[in-house]
Amino acid sequence: MSHPLEQLRDDALREIESARDAQSLDAVRVRYLGRNGSISAWGDRMKTLGPEERPIVGKLLNEVRNAVTAAIEERAEKFRAQKESDALANIDISLPGTPSERGSLHPLTQMLDRGIQIFRRMGFALADGPDIETDWHCFDALNTPPEHPARNEQDTFYLADGRLLRTHTSTVQIRAMQAAPPPIRVIAPGAAYRRDEVDATHSAQFHQIEGLYVDENVSVADLKGALEFFMRELFGSDTAIQFRPHYFPFTEPSLEVYIRSKALKGGEQWIEVAGCGMVHPAVFEAVNKARGDNAYDPEKWSGYAFGLGMDRLAMILFEIPDIRLFSQNDLRFLKQFA
Ligand code: DAH
């Protein structure tokens, strides 16, 4: 006759075998091996057995407990594997995935990059300066007197401490010359700020590439050559360029740059794209004074400078009708340049 423990074991193994899922398997485990389970109950009953019987039943209890535990574990493992393969069976690996959104460079960034590439080929190095500037870098050092309209509060964003958001990138000319003696050949791409009435062609923040070349015997011819090369690289070899006399405090002579091309508005219109000129001796003198030397002796060195309106150039190149589109972050607009 078999021992009741063997009977329990056989019952348990049968129930484990017929458990349909992990949940009913766990119910079997609780029924036999749980704290009040029928196999566990034999642990307490051991105390009541006599010394001859106890080791035999004890050994049997261990065997039964191990056999049932192993059978449960094995069956549970089957359920886990089954669950996994069921989950995978529901996945159609031939379905297209969910595409992740891909970012791209802002059209103004693309424009600045293209501009920088062209000037690098002409040997210009990159320079930069802060957007928040002293009025000395923005005006005084650039031969711009206190009564000049650019210094008016209506035209310029001033901070409480007297500094200001630079109204042009020409500030970097001064910083570059303070930092190093001539010869110097740098460009400075960056933002500039004015209290403009915002409309389709004016924005309170806009972007420029400033250029400065100082060496011996630099002439207007060098300036024209550099800007002509730049415009033709950008807009095509049939681009016409015009230099018209103008006034800037920090250059003499001063010129405005206009371009016209078949590709632009049917080629009918001259479009203003830059200011430029030969660096004014007063600018060299201001730099010398700040440096405490005569490194930029106006008798020895000459230079040209220019400031390109990059928002304007990007609008022409990409045929963008409204400058406000650059800052509105409308994905329908931005995605066209991805
Ligand atoms: N700073 C001028 C502006 O923002 C543009 C400019 C004109 C820059 C002549 C220059 C220059 O370097 O030589 O309107």
PDB file of N, CA and C and ligand atoms in Angstrom, residues 167-170 173 194 206 208 210-211 248 250-251 254-255 274-278 304-308, ligand 1:
ATOM      1  N   THR A 167      23.765  96.313 -32.745  1.00  0.00           N
ATOM      2  CA  THR A 167      22.903  96.704 -33.863  1.00  0.00           C
ATOM      3  C   THR A 167      23.471  96.225 -35.189  1.00  0.00           C
ATOM      4  N   HIS A 168      24.708  95.753 -35.150  1.00  0.00           N
ATOM      5  CA  HIS A 168      25.346  95.156 -36.333  1.00  0.00           C
ATOM      6  C   HIS A 168      26.517  94.287 -35.877  1.00  0.00           C
ATOM      7  N   THR A 169      26.995  93.446 -36.793  1.00  0.00           N
ATOM      8  CA  THR A 169      28.117  92.568 -36.434  1.00  0.00           C
ATOM      9  C   THR A 169      29.467  93.280 -36.602  1.00  0.00           C
ATOM     10  N   SER A 170      29.425  94.556 -36.979  1.00  0.00           N
ATOM     11  CA  SER A 170      30.684  95.300 -37.151  1.00  0.00           C
ATOM     12  C   SER A 170      31.484  95.378 -35.853  1.00  0.00           C
ATOM     13  N   GLN A 173      34.645  93.405 -35.882  1.00  0.00           N
ATOM     14  CA  GLN A 173      35.849  94.009 -36.477  1.00  0.00           C
ATOM     15  C   GLN A 173      36.758  94.509 -35.362  1.00  0.00           C
ATOM     16  N   ARG A 194      17.650  95.377 -33.879  1.00  0.00           N
ATOM     17  CA  ARG A 194      17.222  96.778 -33.960  1.00  0.00           C
ATOM     18  C   ARG A 194      15.756  96.893 -33.610  1.00  0.00           C
ATOM     19  N   PHE A 206      18.038  90.043 -36.808  1.00  0.00           N
ATOM     20  CA  PHE A 206      18.381  89.610 -38.158  1.00  0.00           C
ATOM     21  C   PHE A 206      19.822  89.115 -38.144  1.00  0.00           C
ATOM     22  N   GLN A 208      23.808  88.732 -40.021  1.00  0.00           N
ATOM     23  CA  GLN A 208      24.788  89.296 -40.947  1.00  0.00           C
ATOM     24  C   GLN A 208      26.024  88.415 -40.998  1.00  0.00           C
ATOM     25  N   GLU A 210      29.769  89.585 -41.218  1.00  0.00           N
ATOM     26  CA  GLU A 210      30.690  90.709 -41.247  1.00  0.00           C
ATOM     27  C   GLU A 210      32.007  90.216 -41.835  1.00  0.00           C
ATOM     28  N   GLY A 211      32.681  91.077 -42.575  1.00  0.00           N
ATOM     29  CA  GLY A 211      33.997  90.706 -43.101  1.00  0.00           C
ATOM     30  C   GLY A 211      34.991  91.816 -42.855  1.00  0.00           C
ATOM     31  N   PHE A 248      28.824 105.322 -44.460  1.00  0.00           N
ATOM     32  CA  PHE A 248      28.898 104.668 -43.147  1.00  0.00           C
ATOM     33  C   PHE A 248      29.989 105.386 -42.368  1.00  0.00           C
ATOM     34  N   PHE A 250      32.167 104.254 -40.384  1.00  0.00           N
ATOM     35  CA  PHE A 250      33.394 103.484 -40.151  1.00  0.00           C
ATOM     36  C   PHE A 250      34.129 103.108 -41.429  1.00  0.00           C
ATOM     37  N   THR A 251      33.661 103.618 -42.568  1.00  0.00           N
ATOM     38  CA  THR A 251      34.380 103.355 -43.824  1.00  0.00           C
ATOM     39  C   THR A 251      34.474 104.635 -44.649  1.00  0.00           C
ATOM     40  N   SER A 254      32.506 104.644 -48.668  1.00  0.00           N
ATOM     41  CA  SER A 254      31.506 103.645 -48.294  1.00  0.00           C
ATOM     42  C   SER A 254      30.652 103.312 -49.508  1.00  0.00           C
ATOM     43  N   LEU A 255      30.241 102.064 -49.587  1.00  0.00           N
ATOM     44  CA  LEU A 255      29.474 101.627 -50.752  1.00  0.00           C
ATOM     45  C   LEU A 255      28.327 100.701 -50.318  1.00  0.00           C
ATOM     46  N   ALA A 274      24.201  94.397 -49.230  1.00  0.00           N
ATOM     47  CA  ALA A 274      25.332  94.566 -48.312  1.00  0.00           C
ATOM     48  C   ALA A 274      25.780  96.018 -48.241  1.00  0.00           C
ATOM     49  N   GLY A 275      26.477  96.337 -47.141  1.00  0.00           N
ATOM     50  CA  GLY A 275      27.206  97.586 -47.036  1.00  0.00           C
ATOM     51  C   GLY A 275      28.675  97.258 -46.942  1.00  0.00           C
ATOM     52  N   CYS A 276      29.517  98.158 -47.438  1.00  0.00           N
ATOM     53  CA  CYS A 276      30.951  97.866 -47.388  1.00  0.00           C
ATOM     54  C   CYS A 276      31.753  99.155 -47.568  1.00  0.00           C
ATOM     55  N   GLY A 277      33.063  99.027 -47.491  1.00  0.00           N
ATOM     56  CA  GLY A 277      33.911 100.188 -47.716  1.00  0.00           C
ATOM     57  C   GLY A 277      35.330  99.930 -47.239  1.00  0.00           C
ATOM     58  N   MET A 278      36.146 100.980 -47.316  1.00  0.00           N
ATOM     59  CA  MET A 278      37.524 100.892 -46.837  1.00  0.00           C
ATOM     60  C   MET A 278      37.565 101.392 -45.398  1.00  0.00           C
ATOM     61  N   TYR A 304      39.591  96.544 -46.029  1.00  0.00           N
ATOM     62  CA  TYR A 304      38.176  96.704 -46.385  1.00  0.00           C
ATOM     63  C   TYR A 304      37.310  95.953 -45.378  1.00  0.00           C
ATOM     64  N   ALA A 305      36.044  96.354 -45.353  1.00  0.00           N
ATOM     65  CA  ALA A 305      35.093  95.682 -44.468  1.00  0.00           C
ATOM     66  C   ALA A 305      33.754  95.613 -45.184  1.00  0.00           C
ATOM     67  N   PHE A 306      32.971  94.628 -44.780  1.00  0.00           N
ATOM     68  CA  PHE A 306      31.629  94.544 -45.372  1.00  0.00           C
ATOM     69  C   PHE A 306      30.669  93.904 -44.369  1.00  0.00           C
ATOM     70  N   GLY A 307      29.382  94.149 -44.588  1.00  0.00           N
ATOM     71  CA  GLY A 307      28.353  93.509 -43.770  1.00  0.00           C
ATOM     72  C   GLY A 307      27.239  93.047 -44.691  1.00  0.00           C
ATOM     73  N   LEU A 308      27.070  91.717 -44.754  1.00  0.00           N
ATOM     74  CA  LEU A 308      26.065  91.129 -45.652  1.00  0.00           C
ATOM     75  C   LEU A 308      24.785  90.831 -44.886  1.00  0.00           C
TER      76      LEU A 308
HETATM   77  N1  DAH B   1      27.186  97.562 -40.228  1.00  0.00           N
HETATM   78  C1  DAH B   1      26.431  98.013 -41.384  1.00  0.00           C
HETATM   79  C2  DAH B   1      24.935  97.805 -41.146  1.00  0.00           C
HETATM   80  O1  DAH B   1      24.583  96.988 -40.338  1.00  0.00           O
HETATM   81  C3  DAH B   1      26.830  97.251 -42.615  1.00  0.00           C
HETATM   82  C4  DAH B   1      28.221  97.515 -42.986  1.00  0.00           C
HETATM   83  C5  DAH B   1      28.538  98.575 -43.805  1.00  0.00           C
HETATM   84  C6  DAH B   1      29.252  96.756 -42.510  1.00  0.00           C
HETATM   85  C7  DAH B   1      29.840  98.860 -44.176  1.00  0.00           C
HETATM   86  C8  DAH B   1      30.557  97.023 -42.857  1.00  0.00           C
HETATM   87  C9  DAH B   1      30.835  98.078 -43.681  1.00  0.00           C
HETATM   88  O2  DAH B   1      31.585  96.301 -42.434  1.00  0.00           O
HETATM   89  O3  DAH B   1      32.132  98.325 -44.037  1.00  0.00           O
HETATM   90  O4  DAH B   1      24.156  98.443 -41.765  1.00  0.00           O
END
